[in-house]
PDB file of C-alpha atoms in Angstrom:
ATOM      1  CA  UNK A   1      -0.043   0.204   0.234  1.00 97.00           C
ATOM      2  CA  UNK A   2       1.241   3.568  -0.782  1.00 98.00           C
ATOM      3  CA  UNK A   3      -0.320   6.945   0.346  1.00 98.00           C
ATOM      4  CA  UNK A   4       0.233  10.664  -1.282  1.00 98.00           C
ATOM      5  CA  UNK A   5      -0.549  14.186  -0.061  1.00 98.00           C
ATOM      6  CA  UNK A   6      -1.838  16.116  -2.921  1.00 98.00           C
ATOM      7  CA  UNK A   7      -1.858  19.894  -3.196  1.00 97.00           C
ATOM      8  CA  UNK A   8      -2.892  22.265  -4.996  1.00 96.00           C
ATOM      9  CA  UNK A   9      -3.379  26.041  -6.089  1.00 96.00           C
ATOM     10  CA  UNK A  10      -1.553  27.062  -2.779  1.00 95.00           C
ATOM     11  CA  UNK A  11      -0.869  30.781  -4.048  1.00 93.00           C
ATOM     12  CA  UNK A  12       1.763  31.432  -1.555  1.00 93.00           C
ATOM     13  CA  UNK A  13      -0.149  30.395   1.694  1.00 90.00           C
ATOM     14  CA  UNK A  14       3.019  28.845   3.213  1.00 91.00           C
ATOM     15  CA  UNK A  15       1.243  28.496   6.782  1.00 90.00           C
ATOM     16  CA  UNK A  16      -1.142  25.814   5.359  1.00 90.00           C
ATOM     17  CA  UNK A  17       1.748  23.642   4.093  1.00 94.00           C
ATOM     18  CA  UNK A  18       3.642  23.954   7.387  1.00 93.00           C
ATOM     19  CA  UNK A  19       0.365  22.785   8.981  1.00 90.00           C
ATOM     20  CA  UNK A  20       0.477  19.664   6.720  1.00 93.00           C
ATOM     21  CA  UNK A  21       4.228  18.818   7.525  1.00 94.00           C
ATOM     22  CA  UNK A  22       3.596  15.703   9.796  1.00 94.00           C
ATOM     23  CA  UNK A  23       1.923  14.191   6.641  1.00 95.00           C
ATOM     24  CA  UNK A  24       4.504  14.701   4.597  1.00 97.00           C
ATOM     25  CA  UNK A  25       6.971  12.638   6.575  1.00 96.00           C
ATOM     26  CA  UNK A  26       3.882   9.958   7.177  1.00 96.00           C
ATOM     27  CA  UNK A  27       3.104   9.753   3.450  1.00 98.00           C
ATOM     28  CA  UNK A  28       5.020   7.988   0.649  1.00 98.00           C
ATOM     29  CA  UNK A  29       4.432  10.807  -2.020  1.00 98.00           C
ATOM     30  CA  UNK A  30       3.937  14.356  -1.832  1.00 98.00           C
ATOM     31  CA  UNK A  31       2.440  15.852  -5.050  1.00 98.00           C
ATOM     32  CA  UNK A  32       1.924  19.693  -5.546  1.00 98.00           C
ATOM     33  CA  UNK A  33      -0.209  20.335  -8.746  1.00 98.00           C
ATOM     34  CA  UNK A  34       0.546  23.988  -9.501  1.00 97.00           C
ATOM     35  CA  UNK A  35       0.019  27.673  -8.784  1.00 96.00           C
ATOM     36  CA  UNK A  36       2.191  27.834  -5.991  1.00 96.00           C
ATOM     37  CA  UNK A  37       5.500  25.602  -6.947  1.00 97.00           C
ATOM     38  CA  UNK A  38       7.495  27.811  -5.090  1.00 97.00           C
ATOM     39  CA  UNK A  39       5.243  27.068  -2.029  1.00 97.00           C
ATOM     40  CA  UNK A  40       6.983  23.770  -1.749  1.00 97.00           C
ATOM     41  CA  UNK A  41      11.061  24.576  -2.325  1.00 97.00           C
ATOM     42  CA  UNK A  42      11.324  23.704   1.682  1.00 97.00           C
ATOM     43  CA  UNK A  43       9.163  20.516   0.754  1.00 97.00           C
ATOM     44  CA  UNK A  44      11.000  19.591  -2.060  1.00 97.00           C
ATOM     45  CA  UNK A  45      14.366  20.067  -0.253  1.00 97.00           C
ATOM     46  CA  UNK A  46      13.519  17.673   2.584  1.00 97.00           C
ATOM     47  CA  UNK A  47      12.059  15.242   0.763  1.00 98.00           C
ATOM     48  CA  UNK A  48      13.562  15.060  -2.640  1.00 98.00           C
ATOM     49  CA  UNK A  49      13.124  11.572  -3.266  1.00 98.00           C
ATOM     50  CA  UNK A  50       9.282  11.616  -2.698  1.00 98.00           C
ATOM     51  CA  UNK A  51       7.937  15.097  -3.817  1.00 98.00           C
ATOM     52  CA  UNK A  52       6.919  16.189  -6.965  1.00 98.00           C
ATOM     53  CA  UNK A  53       5.660  19.580  -7.999  1.00 98.00           C
ATOM     54  CA  UNK A  54       4.212  20.892 -11.062  1.00 98.00           C
ATOM     55  CA  UNK A  55       4.099  24.516 -12.581  1.00 97.00           C
ATOM     56  CA  UNK A  56       0.686  25.619 -12.933  1.00 97.00           C
ATOM     57  CA  UNK A  57      -0.355  28.950 -15.183  1.00 97.00           C
ATOM     58  CA  UNK A  58       0.552  31.357 -12.500  1.00 96.00           C
ATOM     59  CA  UNK A  59       3.776  29.979 -11.787  1.00 96.00           C
ATOM     60  CA  UNK A  60       7.212  31.344 -12.721  1.00 94.00           C
ATOM     61  CA  UNK A  61       9.216  28.996 -10.766  1.00 93.00           C
ATOM     62  CA  UNK A  62      10.371  26.336 -12.555  1.00 92.00           C
ATOM     63  CA  UNK A  63       8.978  22.861 -12.065  1.00 96.00           C
ATOM     64  CA  UNK A  64       7.543  19.544 -13.569  1.00 95.00           C
ATOM     65  CA  UNK A  65       4.558  20.651 -16.634  1.00 96.00           C
ATOM     66  CA  UNK A  66       3.245  17.224 -16.234  1.00 97.00           C
ATOM     67  CA  UNK A  67       4.623  13.856 -14.912  1.00 97.00           C
ATOM     68  CA  UNK A  68       3.521   9.721 -14.562  1.00 97.00           C
ATOM     69  CA  UNK A  69       4.225   7.974 -11.587  1.00 97.00           C
ATOM     70  CA  UNK A  70       4.028   4.136 -11.497  1.00 96.00           C
ATOM     71  CA  UNK A  71       2.531   3.618  -7.727  1.00 96.00           C
ATOM     72  CA  UNK A  72       2.418  -0.056  -6.982  1.00 93.00           C
ATOM     73  CA  UNK A  73       0.958  -1.160 -10.374  1.00 91.00           C
ATOM     74  CA  UNK A  74      -1.421   1.968 -10.627  1.00 97.00           C
ATOM     75  CA  UNK A  75      -0.002   4.762 -13.121  1.00 98.00           C
ATOM     76  CA  UNK A  76      -1.073   8.105 -12.119  1.00 98.00           C
ATOM     77  CA  UNK A  77      -0.736  10.893 -14.432  1.00 98.00           C
ATOM     78  CA  UNK A  78      -0.486  14.228 -12.723  1.00 98.00           C
ATOM     79  CA  UNK A  79      -0.585  18.127 -13.922  1.00 98.00           C
ATOM     80  CA  UNK A  80      -1.931  21.583 -12.823  1.00 98.00           C
ATOM     81  CA  UNK A  81      -4.549  20.844 -15.617  1.00 98.00           C
ATOM     82  CA  UNK A  82      -5.380  24.291 -17.225  1.00 97.00           C
ATOM     83  CA  UNK A  83      -3.702  23.137 -21.106  1.00 97.00           C
ATOM     84  CA  UNK A  84      -6.492  20.522 -20.880  1.00 98.00           C
ATOM     85  CA  UNK A  85      -9.127  23.153 -20.354  1.00 97.00           C
ATOM     86  CA  UNK A  86     -10.373  21.411 -16.983  1.00 98.00           C
ATOM     87  CA  UNK A  87     -12.630  24.619 -15.944  1.00 97.00           C
ATOM     88  CA  UNK A  88     -14.584  23.646 -19.011  1.00 97.00           C
ATOM     89  CA  UNK A  89     -14.768  19.911 -18.506  1.00 97.00           C
ATOM     90  CA  UNK A  90     -13.071  16.985 -17.760  1.00 98.00           C
ATOM     91  CA  UNK A  91     -12.602  14.757 -20.708  1.00 98.00           C
ATOM     92  CA  UNK A  92      -9.837  16.145 -22.376  1.00 98.00           C
ATOM     93  CA  UNK A  93      -7.903  15.150 -18.933  1.00 98.00           C
ATOM     94  CA  UNK A  94      -9.480  11.824 -18.949  1.00 98.00           C
ATOM     95  CA  UNK A  95      -8.467  10.783 -22.543  1.00 98.00           C
ATOM     96  CA  UNK A  96      -4.788  12.422 -22.223  1.00 98.00           C
ATOM     97  CA  UNK A  97      -4.202  10.131 -18.869  1.00 98.00           C
ATOM     98  CA  UNK A  98      -6.004   7.226 -20.865  1.00 98.00           C
ATOM     99  CA  UNK A  99      -3.455   7.375 -23.976  1.00 98.00           C
ATOM    100  CA  UNK A 100      -0.947   7.276 -21.400  1.00 98.00           C
ATOM    101  CA  UNK A 101      -2.258   4.160 -19.643  1.00 98.00           C
ATOM    102  CA  UNK A 102      -2.712   5.892 -16.482  1.00 98.00           C
ATOM    103  CA  UNK A 103      -5.797   4.716 -14.417  1.00 98.00           C
ATOM    104  CA  UNK A 104      -5.331   8.079 -12.371  1.00 98.00           C
ATOM    105  CA  UNK A 105      -5.431  11.783 -13.262  1.00 98.00           C
ATOM    106  CA  UNK A 106      -4.513  14.459 -10.699  1.00 98.00           C
ATOM    107  CA  UNK A 107      -5.288  17.963 -11.740  1.00 98.00           C
ATOM    108  CA  UNK A 108      -5.491  21.233 -10.016  1.00 97.00           C
ATOM    109  CA  UNK A 109      -6.320  24.910 -11.537  1.00 96.00           C
ATOM    110  CA  UNK A 110     -10.053  24.972 -10.589  1.00 95.00           C
ATOM    111  CA  UNK A 111      -9.907  25.396  -6.919  1.00 93.00           C
ATOM    112  CA  UNK A 112     -12.796  23.061  -6.808  1.00 94.00           C
ATOM    113  CA  UNK A 113     -12.561  20.005  -4.943  1.00 95.00           C
ATOM    114  CA  UNK A 114     -13.356  16.747  -7.075  1.00 97.00           C
ATOM    115  CA  UNK A 115     -13.267  13.091  -6.800  1.00 98.00           C
ATOM    116  CA  UNK A 116     -15.098  11.011  -9.581  1.00 98.00           C
ATOM    117  CA  UNK A 117     -14.628   8.950 -12.726  1.00 97.00           C
ATOM    118  CA  UNK A 118     -14.593  10.224 -16.136  1.00 97.00           C
ATOM    119  CA  UNK A 119     -14.140   7.543 -19.436  1.00 96.00           C
ATOM    120  CA  UNK A 120     -13.227   4.933 -16.572  1.00 97.00           C
ATOM    121  CA  UNK A 121     -10.297   6.862 -15.304  1.00 98.00           C
ATOM    122  CA  UNK A 122     -10.421   8.155 -11.708  1.00 98.00           C
ATOM    123  CA  UNK A 123     -10.506  12.092 -11.568  1.00 98.00           C
ATOM    124  CA  UNK A 124      -9.108  13.950  -8.321  1.00 98.00           C
ATOM    125  CA  UNK A 125      -8.498  17.479  -7.799  1.00 98.00           C
ATOM    126  CA  UNK A 126      -7.604  18.686  -4.144  1.00 97.00           C
ATOM    127  CA  UNK A 127      -9.228  21.787  -4.329  1.00 95.00           C
ATOM    128  CA  UNK A 128      -7.086  24.829  -3.387  1.00 94.00           C
ATOM    129  CA  UNK A 129      -5.212  24.845  -0.075  1.00 86.00           C
ATOM    130  CA  UNK A 130      -5.608  28.773   0.110  1.00 79.00           C
ATOM    131  CA  UNK A 131      -9.863  29.164  -0.469  1.00 66.00           C
ATOM    132  CA  UNK A 132     -11.061  32.521  -0.157  1.00 58.00           C
ATOM    133  CA  UNK A 133     -11.833  33.842   3.636  1.00 51.00           C
ATOM    134  CA  UNK A 134     -14.727  31.794   5.469  1.00 53.00           C
ATOM    135  CA  UNK A 135     -14.909  29.021   2.958  1.00 63.00           C
ATOM    136  CA  UNK A 136     -12.025  26.972   4.113  1.00 71.00           C
ATOM    137  CA  UNK A 137      -9.069  24.973   2.065  1.00 90.00           C
ATOM    138  CA  UNK A 138      -8.459  21.384   1.232  1.00 95.00           C
ATOM    139  CA  UNK A 139      -5.974  18.858  -0.142  1.00 96.00           C
ATOM    140  CA  UNK A 140      -6.638  15.267  -1.301  1.00 97.00           C
ATOM    141  CA  UNK A 141      -5.336  12.036   0.390  1.00 97.00           C
ATOM    142  CA  UNK A 142      -4.611   8.865  -2.384  1.00 98.00           C
ATOM    143  CA  UNK A 143      -4.356   5.552  -1.209  1.00 98.00           C
ATOM    144  CA  UNK A 144      -2.993   3.069  -4.004  1.00 98.00           C
ATOM    145  CA  UNK A 145      -3.419  -0.594  -2.694  1.00 96.00           C
ATOM    146  CA  UNK A 146      -2.968  -3.346  -5.302  1.00 92.00           C
ATOM    147  CA  UNK A 147      -4.397  -2.133  -8.477  1.00 91.00           C
ATOM    148  CA  UNK A 148      -7.469   0.094  -6.316  1.00 95.00           C
ATOM    149  CA  UNK A 149      -7.155   3.509  -5.844  1.00 97.00           C
ATOM    150  CA  UNK A 150      -8.868   5.736  -3.568  1.00 98.00           C
ATOM    151  CA  UNK A 151      -8.717   9.069  -2.949  1.00 98.00           C
ATOM    152  CA  UNK A 152     -10.405  11.458  -0.296  1.00 97.00           C
ATOM    153  CA  UNK A 153     -10.846  15.262   0.264  1.00 96.00           C
ATOM    154  CA  UNK A 154      -9.600  16.322   3.251  1.00 95.00           C
ATOM    155  CA  UNK A 155     -11.023  19.608   4.491  1.00 87.00           C
ATOM    156  CA  UNK A 156      -9.218  22.672   6.354  1.00 60.00           C
ATOM    157  CA  UNK A 157     -11.331  21.976   9.684  1.00 50.00           C
ATOM    158  CA  UNK A 158      -9.479  19.006   9.749  1.00 47.00           C
ATOM    159  CA  UNK A 159      -6.164  19.979   9.660  1.00 45.00           C
TER     160      UNK A 159
END
């Protein structure tokens, strides 16, 4: 079994990232899906072997544009999402994941948390760790056990 903490759209909210530090140590992977790539410098330095950071449409800090991981036989595609027009629909993202042989696609950009399936691909958006005042932020937790992947959205009130 492998576990992932997935963040996106932190937009400078380093305090929120600091509150999650204990989770970074406990999990097998830490992924940031962009728009706040520079916010992850310290985490990447501390856990370079398990931290992956994407570059979002608002990032100037160099990071991955998109990437794939093999996790216990499950292929996971991750990106910020803007190149696949995720604000207009999720079909293009699901098709890209399928084309790459991935059963899971992780994305951000919309600031809206989402877990669902499109065309046989599990799609996960952790939402924004930095949400507008009063709305709370969120991140996602992904567990891969054998060939099964299960995602959970965790709201700010929990962390």
